[in-house]
Amino acid sequence: MNHKNFPMVSRVVFGRGSFNQLDEIISPKRRNPDAPFIFFVDDVFKGNAWLTSRIALSYNDKIYYVPTLEEPKTSQIDTLVEEIILEFKELPSGIIGIGGGIVMDIAKAVSLMLTNEGESKDYQGWDLIKNPAIYHVGIPTISGTGAEVSRTTILTGPDRKLGINSDYTPFDQVILDPELTKDVPKDQWFYTGMDCYVHCVESLNGTFLNAFSQSYGEKAFELCKEIFLEDSLSKKEAQDKLMMASWHGGMSIAYSQVGVAHAMSYGLSYLLGTKHGIGNCIVFDHLEEFYPEGVKLFKKMKAKHNIELPQGLCANLSDSEFNIMIDVALSLEPLWENAIGKDWRKTITRDKLKYLYQKM
Ligand code: NAD
Ligand code: ZN
């Protein structure tokens, strides 16, 4: 057996207010005045001086405010890369992503595509990237996805929704400042937080589980229970802990895999544009049969925080629409193999998936 040799985030800062160190951290990475820093910032922070006044721009550094209504597309990455190449004399000194999973994934993908020829859709998959990325920094402002620590950037392309998974994808630097998450709206806090919770359940109940994944997964799972089911934490403690749960959840799936909820939620997202966090919640709510304990606790968390999930998403879909979702879900073979085992095709039939989707 050939054990995987994974790269990790090379440097990480943790702590409330650590965002103030951004300039000091990246300045030594500036190659010359013609090689700018490009900041991708979640557009929820546009006009928010509390955050943006701490981004020090020099020379021709540039901020792109990123809308987050839709998840990143390969065509969007290609356009951004082209714009940057045309606008600046040199490749950037660094790409900095400040936001949720969407913005962090855009920062990762742009940093990869600035040094790799062609279109980003051609790199969706595993280990197709040939050249190291531009120096890239991830700064989460909402916790849960684990995108800050993972070796993937999830993109929707013309043919599929699939990550660019590579050794060059992880950030060179991450700044974990839980204070940045203080204004996340409650519903979104829950959806993105549940992404982390689902990562843990899928990893801990998967056939790929090993001591590496288990140790991170159990810690993140405990933290999620504390944050979402108990009343003992202050707001600040809960923010700090959720940021670390996200990190540990991401580390857990690095050496295992996600499972049924992610496979099916990719289908919803591809056809209906349902976003990752809420999509996972919608699917996970109906997965008692695969994750009985995990789903029971999820329903408790949902009730405790008065979260109402959309119902009847698939009520009026045609057969060909169901087939699109089923094709996307079934194409994620490693996820099914992790969830069910090598013989997953025997039980995960098209009819079975249709039956499950019809409930959502
Ligand atoms: P998101 O990036 O869409 O952010 C959710 C919402 O929260 C947005 O509306 C955003 O504007 C808002 N927001 C973020 N920070 C805020 C703050 N501090 N205050 C107020 N509002 C704030 O959602 P997400 O759940 O973080 O990420 C989902 C994306 O991440 C999807 O595109 C998914 O594919 C991707 N993802 C990637 C990985 C990976 O390993 N690369 C893993 C899981 C998910
Ligand atoms: Zn996820």
XYZ file of N, CA, C and O in Angstrom, residues 171-245:
300
model
N -3.024 26.586 1.345
C -2.469 27.927 1.565
C -1.043 27.854 2.106
O -0.682 26.931 2.841
N -0.240 28.860 1.756
C 1.099 28.992 2.335
C 1.014 29.593 3.732
O 1.906 29.406 4.558
N -0.044 30.354 3.933
C -0.212 31.045 5.209
C -1.700 31.134 5.508
O -2.493 31.438 4.605
N -2.065 30.877 6.767
C -3.462 31.082 7.185
C -3.462 31.973 8.415
O -2.586 31.853 9.277
N -4.415 32.890 8.459
C -4.602 33.715 9.658
C -5.969 33.369 10.241
O -6.997 33.580 9.588
N -5.965 32.800 11.430
C -7.203 32.416 12.106
C -7.493 33.452 13.185
O -6.910 33.402 14.265
N -8.359 34.386 12.869
C -8.740 35.427 13.826
C -10.249 35.316 14.070
O -11.046 35.817 13.282
N -10.641 34.636 15.157
C -12.071 34.365 15.374
C -12.911 35.639 15.464
O -14.121 35.591 15.202
N -12.279 36.748 15.802
C -13.033 37.998 15.904
C -13.664 38.376 14.565
O -14.710 39.030 14.516
N -13.043 37.951 13.478
C -13.577 38.290 12.153
C -14.950 37.668 11.915
O -15.669 38.069 11.010
N -15.315 36.673 12.721
C -16.596 35.988 12.496
C -17.737 36.587 13.323
O -18.845 36.059 13.329
N -17.479 37.695 14.008
C -18.460 38.163 15.012
C -19.803 38.581 14.422
O -20.814 38.533 15.116
N -19.849 38.985 13.144
C -21.121 39.469 12.594
C -21.799 38.486 11.629
O -22.692 38.864 10.866
N -21.378 37.242 11.647
C -22.017 36.245 10.780
C -23.487 36.080 11.200
O -23.764 35.873 12.378
N -24.431 36.173 10.250
C -25.841 35.989 10.616
C -26.102 34.566 11.120
O -25.431 33.620 10.702
N -27.086 34.447 11.995
C -27.283 33.182 12.713
C -27.529 31.979 11.788
O -26.939 30.917 11.975
N -28.404 32.140 10.804
C -28.686 30.999 9.935
C -27.420 30.522 9.238
O -27.140 29.329 9.157
N -26.666 31.504 8.724
C -25.442 31.154 8.005
C -24.416 30.526 8.943
O -23.705 29.605 8.566
N -24.343 31.029 10.153
C -23.472 30.439 11.192
C -23.797 28.959 11.345
O -22.909 28.108 11.402
N -25.097 28.660 11.375
C -25.532 27.272 11.550
C -25.174 26.438 10.325
O -24.565 25.372 10.440
N -25.515 26.919 9.134
C -25.283 26.119 7.915
C -23.805 25.814 7.720
O -23.421 24.678 7.441
N -22.970 26.838 7.845
C -21.537 26.617 7.613
C -20.936 25.819 8.769
O -20.083 24.955 8.557
N -21.430 26.061 9.990
C -20.987 25.257 11.139
C -21.348 23.792 10.958
O -20.570 22.899 11.289
N -22.549 23.549 10.412
C -22.964 22.158 10.184
C -22.133 21.492 9.097
O -22.018 20.262 9.057
N -21.555 22.276 8.196
C -20.638 21.673 7.217
C -19.529 20.962 7.985
O -19.184 19.813 7.693
N -19.015 21.630 9.000
C -17.967 21.030 9.828
C -18.490 19.785 10.545
O -17.841 18.738 10.537
N -19.674 19.921 11.129
C -20.249 18.784 11.852
C -20.420 17.573 10.916
O -20.079 16.438 11.259
N -20.914 17.843 9.703
C -21.119 16.750 8.746
C -19.767 16.158 8.308
O -19.638 14.937 8.141
N -18.753 17.004 8.138
C -17.416 16.469 7.828
C -17.012 15.433 8.882
O -16.502 14.361 8.561
N -17.242 15.777 10.156
C -16.846 14.861 11.237
C -17.636 13.568 11.179
O -17.062 12.481 11.252
N -18.967 13.677 11.050
C -19.795 12.469 11.047
C -19.399 11.580 9.867
O -19.251 10.360 10.005
N -19.203 12.182 8.711
C -18.889 11.374 7.524
C -17.504 10.745 7.624
O -17.277 9.621 7.159
N -16.580 11.475 8.212
C -15.242 10.929 8.356
C -15.229 9.817 9.407
O -14.715 8.724 9.171
N -15.848 10.096 10.554
C -15.802 9.126 11.669
C -16.591 7.857 11.362
O -16.315 6.807 11.946
N -17.581 7.945 10.470
C -18.378 6.761 10.139
C -17.999 6.152 8.803
O -18.738 5.347 8.244
N -16.883 6.555 8.261
C -16.492 6.055 6.947
C -15.558 4.857 7.030
O -14.914 4.623 8.057
N -15.479 4.119 5.934
C -14.597 2.951 5.898
C -13.121 3.356 5.758
O -12.237 2.541 5.965
N -12.874 4.615 5.369
C -11.477 5.063 5.227
C -10.874 5.510 6.552
O -9.738 5.970 6.590
N -11.651 5.415 7.631
C -11.188 5.977 8.908
C -9.872 5.347 9.368
O -9.644 4.156 9.201
N -9.012 6.178 9.914
C -7.746 5.713 10.479
C -7.442 6.608 11.679
O -8.158 7.591 11.907
N -6.391 6.295 12.422
C -6.129 7.028 13.671
C -5.871 8.515 13.417
O -6.241 9.374 14.217
N -5.262 8.840 12.286
C -5.002 10.246 11.951
C -6.333 10.994 11.840
O -6.568 11.991 12.530
N -7.223 10.493 10.988
C -8.511 11.159 10.765
C -9.373 11.145 12.011
O -10.086 12.099 12.304
N -9.306 10.028 12.720
C -10.162 9.874 13.900
C -9.795 10.874 14.990
O -10.667 11.474 15.619
N -8.500 11.085 15.185
C -8.093 11.964 16.280
C -8.556 13.398 16.025
O -9.038 14.074 16.924
N -8.427 13.850 14.777
C -8.928 15.193 14.443
C -10.462 15.224 14.436
O -11.076 16.171 14.917
N -11.058 14.180 13.870
C -12.514 14.147 13.726
C -13.214 14.126 15.077
O -14.214 14.813 15.291
N -12.680 13.333 16.013
C -13.319 13.250 17.336
C -13.245 14.592 18.048
O -14.201 15.026 18.695
N -12.109 15.256 17.921
C -11.968 16.563 18.584
C -12.975 17.555 18.002
O -13.665 18.269 18.740
N -13.052 17.599 16.686
C -13.973 18.550 16.052
C -15.423 18.216 16.398
O -16.245 19.107 16.635
N -15.725 16.934 16.462
C -17.080 16.490 16.797
C -17.454 16.936 18.221
O -18.539 17.464 18.466
N -16.515 16.755 19.151
C -16.743 17.202 20.536
C -16.975 18.715 20.585
O -17.855 19.208 21.278
N -16.143 19.436 19.862
C -16.291 20.905 19.847
C -17.659 21.297 19.289
O -18.337 22.166 19.836
N -18.085 20.640 18.220
C -19.395 20.965 17.635
C -20.512 20.699 18.638
O -21.449 21.496 18.763
N -20.423 19.591 19.363
C -21.474 19.298 20.343
C -21.515 20.395 21.408
O -22.579 20.854 21.818
N -20.331 20.804 21.851
C -20.253 21.850 22.873
C -20.864 23.158 22.350
O -21.651 23.827 23.017
N -20.515 23.511 21.118
C -20.942 24.796 20.546
C -22.442 24.793 20.243
O -23.141 25.761 20.535
N -22.925 23.719 19.660
C -24.300 23.736 19.139
C -25.339 23.132 20.084
O -26.530 23.285 19.855
N -24.880 22.433 21.147
C -25.880 21.792 22.020
C -25.826 22.268 23.468
O -26.765 22.074 24.214
N -24.697 22.879 23.877
C -24.606 23.282 25.282
C -24.715 24.795 25.412
O -24.561 25.520 24.439
N -24.965 25.251 26.633
C -25.112 26.693 26.848
C -23.959 27.268 27.654
O -24.016 28.401 28.111
N -22.903 26.487 27.807
C -21.855 26.891 28.745
C -20.859 27.895 28.163
O -20.092 28.499 28.902
N -20.850 28.081 26.853
C -19.799 28.908 26.252
C -20.241 30.359 26.085
O -21.392 30.632 25.744
N -19.294 31.282 26.271
C -19.560 32.676 25.916
C -19.513 32.776 24.391
O -19.018 31.878 23.714
N -20.009 33.890 23.866
C -19.989 34.100 22.412
C -18.574 33.979 21.862
O -18.328 33.357 20.835
N -17.645 34.619 22.565
C -16.253 34.607 22.090
C -15.659 33.210 22.119
O -14.983 32.785 21.186
N -15.924 32.493 23.216
C -15.406 31.117 23.298
C -15.980 30.274 22.160
O -15.274 29.475 21.543
N -17.261 30.470 21.891
C -17.902 29.679 20.835
C -17.283 30.020 19.471
O -17.064 29.134 18.645
N -16.979 31.287 19.250
C -16.346 31.673 17.975
C -14.950 31.051 17.862
O -14.579 30.512 16.816
N -14.182 31.144 18.960
C -12.826 30.573 18.952
C -12.891 29.068 18.665
O -12.140 28.537 17.848
N -13.800 28.406 19.356
C -13.851 26.949 19.246
C -14.354 26.493 17.885
O -13.893 25.485 17.353
N -15.310 27.243 17.315
C -15.810 26.828 15.999
C -14.724 26.992 14.934
O -14.628 26.197 14.000
N -13.885 28.008 15.106
C -12.794 28.173 14.137
C -11.835 26.988 14.213
O -11.352 26.497 13.188
N -11.581 26.506 15.405
C -10.693 25.340 15.536
C -11.395 24.040 15.139
O -10.758 23.126 14.607
N -12.713 23.968 15.369
C -13.454 22.780 14.924
C -13.362 22.668 13.403
O -13.131 21.590 12.849
